[in-house]
Amino acid sequence: MHTPAHVRPTDWWREAVFYQVYIRSFADGNGDRVGDLAGLRAKLPYLRDLGVDALWITPFFPSPMADHGYDVADPRDVEPVFGNLALFDAMLAEAHELGLWVTIDLVPNHSSHEREWFQAALAAGPGSPERARYLFREGTGPDGAEPPNNWPSVFGGPAWTRVPDGQWYLHIFAPEQPDLNFANPEVVADLEETMRFWLDRGVDGFRIDVAHGMAKPDGLPDMVPMDDTGLLDDHGPGDHRFDNDGVHVVHRKIRAVLDQYPGTMAVGEVWVSDDDRLAQYLAPDELQLAFNFKLLTADWSADEMRDAIDHSLAAVGQTPAPACWVLSNHDRPRHVTRYGDGEVGTRRARAAALLQLALPGVAYLYNGDELGMPDVDLPDEALQDPMWFRSGGAERGRDACRIPVPWSGTQPSYGFSSDAETWLPMPRGWAGLTAEAQERDPASMLSLYRAALELRRSDAVSGDGLEWLPAPDGCLAFRRPGGLVCLVNFSGSPVPLPEGRVLLASADVAGGSLPGDAAVWLQA
Ligand code: BGC
């Protein structure tokens, strides 16, 4: 058992800024074209200087990589491509020395098909205790040749695959990701063991993958057929694959383990848009945080953003949790691209950063947000996401938002790896996007993020909640209890600056007005 060298203040996460490290794409320490723990370790001082409080590291566990690590073959070890346990421990210790909290992904809903458990289930046959760890069922129709129900996989195709003895197993994601059976106490005990394994090493918490999955309804009834059952959208109560009431039992068990490690926390990936149902995950004995994807799914408009913010605050208002704001992650197009790409997308992304970081509660940044990384259109032959393959090419998948981070230099791989090639190709023309180039430029996205993160530590950006202020058409303005006023102009035309001392602006406000697609922080 490792004893953490640091003492965690209670609730250190309540106003924290987390930085999502998509491990494959963050930094390659050993020149094999894939990011890893050694690469991350070398960049810890950069993250400290950026001013974030905590990391979320995506799965780095042994995996055949059918879903780039979200198919876990052994939840209590490190994938050799990413390093080993000793490297993890060293990285963790160094992060703690630099004052960074470290959280890691926990993937309870499914395992890899290569996990020993699944292989044993295949070998043991129908009715065995080994099969009872997963969701094996007989098929329907003549000879059971039809799947047990009509559920689609979120990656395309049916959520069921047949095995040679005739049974079918459930996989909400890829066939290489069989769903575990959370009605089986052995499965719950195994999850607890995994949590303890990492908590004993000193991690400060978890991001819980598909936290609205895990529980499946009795009898696995057909779901209401839906046109678009795409990736991780919330389709409401007719979609029996997600958000079953039984999932809260699992969250209470997870919380009970965390409570034995004071100061540790979990954030859930909960794709549930109904405010009241989302709030249930944040009961005092469940998750401390749930990602709020309303900001990430809102278009660039004052009305949509206002609605997203109001609903997010209303959802957490009934719970002990703060709001938890996300603009981008490894599953969705990056916000620079969503907001129009190129110059306009970047302008809006600068404004969005000031909006996100002024809101009360927790903020999650995705690696590269601080550099203004856009999505990259990849040629077909470069695509790797299971969505692309499973949808027969109908969906291009998520590779575009997972391009490696550009660190320095003028040519691919821009200091990401010692190799010029990378697991997803990096485009030409990114010399100006590198951290090295932006560090020297006070007008860069990186400089804006650093300044905003520093100001976020001041009294102005403090206190619970916000007060909406009157604002010109196409704008939003609010005040935080600490005195910060944030004005965001979603329109195309300039508006007058409100009273107050300008602390930071995403565009030039020297003439006394805030240009379109820009935001400003003022001390009122
Ligand atoms: C992760 C995805 C992953 C899926 C299956 C999601 O919530 O963020 O990247 O493909 O879970 O594990």
XYZ file of C-alpha atoms and ligand atoms in Angstrom:
536
model
C 0.000 0.000 0.000
C 1.324 3.422 -0.969
C 0.507 6.300 1.303
C -0.077 9.540 -0.570
C 2.544 12.073 0.409
C -0.023 14.848 0.322
C -3.061 15.581 2.385
C -6.171 16.374 0.414
C -8.295 19.252 1.575
C -11.962 18.270 1.509
C -13.670 19.378 -1.669
C -10.466 20.534 -3.388
C -12.350 19.856 -6.618
C -15.311 22.216 -6.080
C -13.891 25.048 -8.176
C -11.065 23.168 -9.828
C -10.009 23.300 -13.446
C -9.328 19.783 -14.709
C -7.255 19.067 -17.782
C -8.154 15.998 -19.828
C -5.076 14.154 -21.031
C -6.036 11.925 -23.954
C -3.002 9.800 -23.342
C -2.457 8.546 -26.916
C -2.304 12.093 -28.231
C -0.723 14.167 -25.489
C 3.025 13.535 -25.664
C 5.119 10.591 -26.823
C 8.054 9.897 -24.512
C 9.584 6.900 -26.284
C 9.319 7.651 -29.997
C 6.758 4.969 -30.913
C 4.337 7.571 -32.364
C 1.834 7.131 -29.525
C 1.540 9.319 -26.431
C 2.423 7.739 -23.088
C 3.019 8.242 -19.376
C 6.665 9.237 -19.868
C 5.524 11.937 -22.281
C 2.937 13.145 -19.810
C 5.475 13.187 -17.006
C 7.776 15.425 -19.033
C 4.925 17.883 -19.645
C 3.777 18.195 -16.034
C 5.627 21.506 -15.538
C 3.798 22.861 -18.615
C 0.472 21.920 -17.023
C 1.449 23.510 -13.739
C 2.444 26.710 -15.573
C -0.808 26.647 -17.512
C -2.535 26.928 -14.156
C -4.831 23.912 -14.072
C -5.504 22.181 -10.759
C -6.021 18.572 -11.731
C -5.654 16.000 -14.492
C -8.009 13.420 -15.884
C -5.978 10.787 -17.729
C -7.933 8.645 -20.224
C -7.495 4.838 -20.017
C -3.883 3.625 -19.991
C -4.649 0.038 -18.968
C -3.717 -3.086 -20.938
C -5.957 -3.103 -23.977
C -6.114 -4.522 -27.497
C -7.183 -0.952 -28.467
C -10.385 -1.805 -30.304
C -11.687 1.471 -28.807
C -8.329 3.048 -28.011
C -8.163 1.953 -24.425
C -11.870 2.000 -23.537
C -11.677 -1.768 -24.045
C -9.829 -2.751 -20.885
C -8.209 -6.186 -20.698
C -6.800 -5.697 -17.187
C -8.092 -2.779 -15.127
C -5.250 -3.075 -12.593
C -2.160 -2.678 -14.724
C -0.573 -0.380 -17.320
C -0.603 -0.997 -21.074
C 3.025 -1.445 -22.229
C 2.464 1.081 -25.050
C 1.860 3.671 -22.313
C 4.485 2.561 -19.779
C 4.311 0.489 -16.617
C 3.196 0.771 -13.019
C 6.529 2.174 -11.854
C 6.275 4.954 -14.428
C 2.722 5.651 -13.371
C 3.800 5.940 -9.740
C 6.649 8.270 -10.661
C 4.361 10.456 -12.762
C 1.801 10.560 -9.966
C 4.376 11.523 -7.343
C 5.746 14.267 -9.540
C 2.293 15.636 -10.319
C 1.555 15.792 -6.611
C 4.833 17.579 -5.943
C 3.815 20.165 -8.536
C 0.470 20.606 -6.829
C -1.605 18.808 -9.449
C -4.347 16.360 -8.448
C -4.539 13.240 -10.580
C -7.719 11.460 -11.584
C -7.971 8.511 -13.947
C -10.633 6.864 -16.055
C -12.633 3.998 -14.620
C -14.458 1.903 -17.230
C -17.014 -0.172 -15.321
C -19.698 -0.793 -17.959
C -17.730 -3.206 -20.111
C -14.421 -5.005 -20.410
C -12.328 -5.944 -23.399
C -13.234 -9.243 -25.038
C -9.628 -10.136 -24.281
C -10.111 -9.811 -20.553
C -9.471 -13.196 -18.961
C -13.029 -13.156 -17.613
C -14.582 -12.957 -21.062
C -12.340 -15.633 -22.462
C -13.331 -17.871 -19.519
C -17.002 -17.077 -20.214
C -16.660 -18.169 -23.834
C -14.925 -21.370 -22.802
C -17.292 -22.246 -19.946
C -20.510 -22.280 -21.954
C -24.168 -21.423 -21.337
C -25.431 -21.339 -17.750
C -21.947 -21.136 -16.201
C -20.943 -18.685 -13.469
C -18.322 -17.348 -15.898
C -21.065 -16.319 -18.345
C -23.038 -14.731 -15.516
C -20.406 -11.965 -15.274
C -21.552 -10.732 -18.678
C -24.949 -10.530 -20.386
C -25.308 -13.719 -22.396
C -28.800 -14.615 -23.645
C -30.497 -17.020 -26.034
C -31.520 -15.486 -29.363
C -35.033 -15.113 -30.703
C -36.677 -16.356 -33.892
C -36.166 -19.770 -35.489
C -33.043 -21.445 -34.019
C -32.385 -18.336 -31.956
C -30.790 -16.781 -34.993
C -32.114 -13.307 -34.200
C -30.622 -11.118 -31.435
C -32.351 -11.222 -28.028
C -33.701 -7.680 -28.442
C -33.609 -4.721 -30.824
C -30.889 -2.681 -29.137
C -28.383 -1.082 -31.491
C -24.747 -0.559 -30.586
C -23.814 3.117 -30.286
C -21.034 2.408 -32.780
C -23.497 1.038 -35.361
C -24.931 -2.431 -36.001
C -26.725 -4.553 -33.380
C -25.644 -4.480 -29.731
C -25.462 -8.294 -29.783
C -22.942 -10.754 -31.152
C -23.538 -14.506 -31.419
C -20.970 -17.000 -30.165
C -20.409 -20.470 -31.694
C -22.615 -22.333 -29.176
C -25.572 -20.173 -30.258
C -25.842 -17.707 -27.359
C -25.529 -13.970 -27.846
C -23.709 -11.429 -25.676
C -24.566 -7.777 -25.202
C -22.204 -4.979 -26.149
C -23.601 -1.459 -26.108
C -20.344 -0.395 -27.766
C -18.083 -2.489 -30.029
C -18.256 -6.336 -30.059
C -14.788 -6.164 -28.472
C -16.426 -4.433 -25.445
C -18.832 -6.940 -23.836
C -21.101 -5.362 -21.198
C -20.587 -6.590 -17.653
C -23.496 -7.767 -15.524
C -23.824 -5.416 -12.572
C -26.529 -7.559 -11.034
C -23.709 -9.993 -10.258
C -22.009 -9.178 -6.903
C -18.714 -10.510 -8.242
C -18.697 -7.755 -10.870
C -19.330 -5.065 -8.276
C -16.630 -6.503 -6.001
C -14.178 -6.459 -8.889
C -14.915 -2.789 -9.578
C -14.307 -1.994 -5.915
C -11.021 -3.863 -6.061
C -9.965 -1.834 -9.088
C -10.841 1.409 -7.329
C -8.856 0.417 -4.249
C -5.914 -0.641 -6.370
C -5.546 2.883 -7.790
C -6.637 4.762 -4.664
C -4.011 2.879 -2.656
C -1.410 4.081 -5.171
C -2.537 7.637 -4.434
C -4.863 8.740 -7.225
C -7.246 11.491 -6.212
C -10.308 10.303 -8.048
C -11.928 8.882 -11.141
C -13.792 9.862 -14.260
C -16.462 7.221 -14.669
C -17.040 6.109 -18.230
C -20.665 5.669 -19.319
C -21.791 6.348 -15.767
C -25.433 6.145 -16.871
C -24.852 2.605 -18.245
C -24.041 -0.352 -15.964
C -27.628 -1.227 -14.916
C -29.845 -2.895 -17.486
C -33.615 -3.348 -17.061
C -34.923 -6.772 -16.072
C -35.768 -8.892 -19.063
C -33.829 -6.586 -21.406
C -36.982 -5.360 -23.175
C -36.925 -3.906 -26.691
C -36.271 -0.196 -26.808
C -38.355 2.350 -28.678
C -36.826 2.320 -32.162
C -35.007 5.540 -32.890
C -33.711 7.033 -36.103
C -30.500 8.196 -34.610
C -29.034 6.107 -31.852
C -25.628 7.679 -32.349
C -22.801 7.999 -29.958
C -23.729 8.852 -26.423
C -26.659 11.061 -27.216
C -29.400 11.070 -24.676
C -32.525 9.623 -26.214
C -34.721 9.763 -23.153
C -36.709 7.111 -21.331
C -37.458 4.941 -24.398
C -33.775 4.064 -24.666
C -33.405 1.191 -22.208
C -29.685 0.935 -22.744
C -29.018 3.870 -20.418
C -30.168 5.646 -17.273
C -31.997 2.769 -15.609
C -32.874 3.406 -11.988
C -30.720 0.462 -10.876
C -27.592 2.395 -11.821
C -27.885 4.440 -8.638
C -27.215 1.349 -6.552
C -23.871 1.022 -8.342
C -23.062 4.705 -7.751
C -23.737 4.355 -4.051
C -21.267 1.471 -3.929
C -18.677 3.535 -5.781
C -19.192 6.419 -3.364
C -18.841 4.147 -0.359
C -15.354 3.154 -1.535
C -14.360 6.774 -2.208
C -15.539 7.782 1.244
C -12.915 5.469 2.701
C -10.253 7.625 1.012
C -10.881 11.148 2.299
C -10.894 13.881 -0.311
C -11.168 11.579 -3.321
C -13.891 12.153 -5.873
C -15.586 10.910 -8.997
C -17.026 12.695 -12.001
C -19.510 10.799 -14.113
C -19.949 10.820 -17.832
C -23.715 11.053 -17.650
C -25.399 11.696 -21.000
C -28.762 12.484 -19.450
C -30.284 15.787 -20.446
C -33.302 15.890 -18.147
C -32.329 18.132 -15.209
C -34.114 16.069 -12.563
C -32.777 12.749 -13.760
C -29.267 14.160 -14.000
C -29.582 15.502 -10.465
C -30.258 11.994 -9.150
C -26.653 11.045 -9.956
C -25.483 13.866 -7.697
C -27.318 12.765 -4.562
C -25.155 13.138 -1.419
C -24.262 9.430 -1.506
C -23.485 9.211 -5.245
C -21.196 11.117 -7.637
C -19.529 14.343 -6.541
C -19.669 15.699 -10.107
C -21.376 14.930 -13.394
C -20.193 16.363 -16.669
C -22.655 18.797 -18.006
C -22.714 18.430 -21.741
C -25.236 21.205 -22.339
C -22.500 23.733 -23.034
C -20.805 21.280 -25.377
C -24.004 20.653 -27.330
C -25.144 24.316 -27.490
C -24.673 26.290 -30.685
C -22.863 29.618 -30.720
C -25.840 31.760 -29.779
C -26.778 33.799 -26.730
C -30.125 32.025 -26.376
C -28.725 28.505 -26.559
C -25.872 29.268 -24.200
C -28.165 30.992 -21.716
C -30.467 27.999 -21.791
C -27.547 25.601 -21.351
C -26.260 27.556 -18.361
C -29.662 27.951 -16.712
C -30.454 24.250 -17.051
C -27.040 23.226 -15.810
C -27.337 25.405 -12.734
C -30.909 24.256 -12.126
C -29.832 20.602 -12.296
C -27.118 20.977 -9.687
C -29.152 23.450 -7.639
C -31.054 20.560 -6.120
C -27.843 18.728 -5.107
C -24.634 19.256 -3.135
C -22.652 19.347 -6.414
C -21.241 22.335 -8.246
C -21.805 22.614 -11.994
C -19.184 21.007 -14.204
C -18.593 22.675 -17.567
C -17.207 21.012 -20.678
C -16.598 22.576 -24.094
C -14.743 19.731 -25.798
C -13.585 16.174 -25.241
C -12.271 13.188 -27.186
C -15.750 12.135 -28.351
C -17.049 15.278 -30.017
C -15.862 17.786 -32.613
C -13.641 20.398 -30.967
C -15.305 23.732 -30.243
C -13.046 25.742 -32.584
C -14.487 23.589 -35.356
C -18.052 23.537 -34.027
C -18.067 27.318 -33.911
C -17.120 27.721 -37.566
C -13.445 26.719 -37.792
C -10.668 28.990 -39.063
C -10.515 32.565 -37.886
C -14.131 32.847 -36.782
C -14.042 29.512 -34.949
C -10.906 30.597 -33.115
C -12.334 34.013 -32.172
C -15.414 32.331 -30.763
C -13.349 29.710 -28.985
C -11.407 32.493 -27.255
C -14.676 34.024 -26.107
C -16.015 30.604 -25.084
C -12.935 30.043 -22.917
C -13.691 33.224 -20.977
C -17.326 32.173 -20.671
C -16.496 28.670 -19.452
C -13.886 29.843 -16.968
C -16.111 32.579 -15.529
C -18.955 30.197 -14.701
C -19.348 28.979 -11.114
C -18.122 25.460 -10.378
C -15.718 23.094 -12.105
C -14.296 23.378 -15.626
C -12.842 20.576 -17.735
C -10.397 21.485 -20.506
C -9.543 18.979 -23.208
C -5.874 18.785 -24.182
C -5.278 21.265 -26.973
C -8.191 23.550 -26.004
C -5.590 25.932 -24.644
C -3.833 25.952 -28.031
C -7.056 26.421 -29.989
C -6.667 23.091 -31.751
C -9.273 22.499 -34.465
C -10.479 19.145 -35.775
C -8.526 17.741 -38.697
C -10.141 16.207 -41.773
C -8.329 12.903 -42.133
C -8.224 10.796 -45.279
C -10.216 7.549 -45.108
C -7.111 5.406 -44.853
C -5.991 7.218 -41.686
C -9.243 6.626 -39.770
C -9.120 4.283 -36.786
C -12.270 4.834 -34.752
C -14.484 1.719 -34.425
C -17.434 3.972 -35.362
C -15.992 4.384 -38.844
C -15.656 0.640 -39.346
C -18.900 -0.400 -37.627
C -21.004 2.123 -39.512
C -19.578 0.919 -42.800
C -18.108 4.352 -43.413
C -21.371 6.238 -42.808
C -19.917 7.911 -39.687
C -16.377 9.217 -39.821
C -16.033 8.806 -36.071
C -13.991 10.719 -33.556
C -10.433 10.648 -34.894
C -10.665 14.254 -36.117
C -10.715 15.561 -32.530
C -7.961 13.212 -31.321
C -4.992 14.517 -33.315
C -1.729 14.630 -31.318
C -0.906 17.892 -29.556
C 1.652 20.142 -31.339
C 4.399 21.177 -28.918
C 7.218 22.801 -30.868
C 8.977 23.208 -34.207
C 7.587 23.767 -37.662
C 7.010 20.295 -39.125
C 4.954 17.262 -38.104
C 5.156 15.841 -35.476
C 5.828 19.262 -33.892
C 7.715 17.848 -30.915
C 4.916 15.387 -30.075
C 7.191 12.444 -30.868
C 10.794 11.960 -31.962
C 9.245 10.325 -35.042
C 7.762 12.527 -37.768
C 4.883 10.054 -38.161
C 2.199 9.816 -35.501
C -0.633 7.356 -34.793
C -3.055 9.834 -36.349
C -1.300 12.038 -38.889
C -0.639 15.676 -37.979
C -1.216 18.242 -40.711
C 1.272 20.662 -42.246
C 0.841 24.333 -41.377
C 0.597 23.979 -37.603
C 3.840 25.802 -36.735
C 1.847 28.705 -35.295
C -0.319 26.404 -33.207
C 2.484 24.861 -31.139
C 2.796 25.559 -27.434
C 6.309 26.864 -28.097
C 5.114 29.443 -30.635
C 2.159 30.498 -28.496
C 4.215 30.861 -25.340
C 6.086 33.754 -26.952
C 2.938 35.491 -28.190
C 0.945 37.526 -25.654
C -2.046 37.523 -28.032
C -2.144 33.715 -28.363
C -4.837 31.340 -27.156
C -2.327 29.859 -24.709
C -1.591 33.279 -23.209
C -5.331 33.929 -22.897
C -5.867 30.639 -21.044
C -2.926 31.289 -18.735
C -4.177 34.756 -17.878
C -7.736 33.520 -17.344
C -6.602 30.630 -15.152
C -4.506 32.973 -13.049
C -7.366 35.436 -12.616
C -9.665 32.545 -11.731
C -7.669 32.164 -8.552
C -8.486 35.739 -7.496
C -11.380 36.810 -5.280
C -13.236 38.352 -8.243
C -13.963 34.912 -9.692
C -15.375 33.409 -6.547
C -18.600 32.655 -4.772
C -21.556 30.435 -5.550
C -23.806 31.053 -8.483
C -24.194 34.040 -10.771
C -26.533 36.940 -11.342
C -27.689 37.633 -14.891
C -27.301 41.288 -15.903
C -29.144 43.160 -18.625
C -27.198 42.861 -21.893
C -27.535 44.076 -25.477
C -29.225 41.801 -28.023
C -27.141 38.752 -28.868
C -25.082 39.118 -25.681
C -24.961 37.509 -22.255
C -23.718 39.264 -19.141
C -23.471 37.976 -15.599
C -21.839 38.855 -12.325
C -20.164 36.491 -9.881
C -20.507 37.167 -6.154
C -16.780 38.052 -6.002
C -17.404 40.957 -8.378
C -16.343 39.573 -11.770
C -18.583 40.653 -14.636
C -18.413 38.548 -17.792
C -19.907 39.872 -21.014
C -20.028 37.636 -24.081
C -21.009 39.059 -27.459
C -22.347 36.287 -29.702
C -23.452 38.742 -32.370
C -21.428 40.004 -35.290
C -21.419 43.661 -34.211
C -19.650 45.576 -31.452
C -21.438 46.532 -28.226
C -20.439 49.144 -25.636
C -18.355 47.925 -22.698
C -20.159 47.987 -19.369
C -18.818 49.936 -16.381
C -15.787 48.487 -14.688
C -12.087 47.816 -14.983
C -11.170 45.439 -17.795
C -9.361 42.399 -16.412
C -9.095 40.341 -19.564
C -10.617 40.306 -23.040
C -10.635 37.797 -25.858
C -10.311 40.589 -28.461
C -9.260 44.221 -28.604
C -11.483 46.415 -26.420
C -9.283 49.501 -26.480
C -11.948 51.599 -28.225
C -14.437 51.116 -25.391
C -16.512 48.511 -27.183
C -16.550 44.721 -27.278
C -16.335 43.390 -30.840
C -18.596 40.599 -32.102
C -17.698 36.983 -31.209
C -15.724 38.157 -28.206
C -15.873 38.192 -24.416
C -14.534 40.402 -21.661
C -13.992 40.079 -17.928
C -14.422 43.232 -15.856
C -14.141 44.068 -12.208
C -17.308 45.993 -11.438
C -15.907 7.268 -23.940
C -15.724 6.893 -25.369
C -15.811 5.378 -25.447
C -17.091 4.858 -24.818
C -17.029 3.391 -24.555
C -17.332 6.842 -23.760
O -18.019 7.433 -22.894
O -15.711 8.628 -23.673
O -14.528 7.371 -25.881
O -15.786 4.999 -26.775
O -17.329 5.463 -23.595
O -16.183 3.108 -23.489
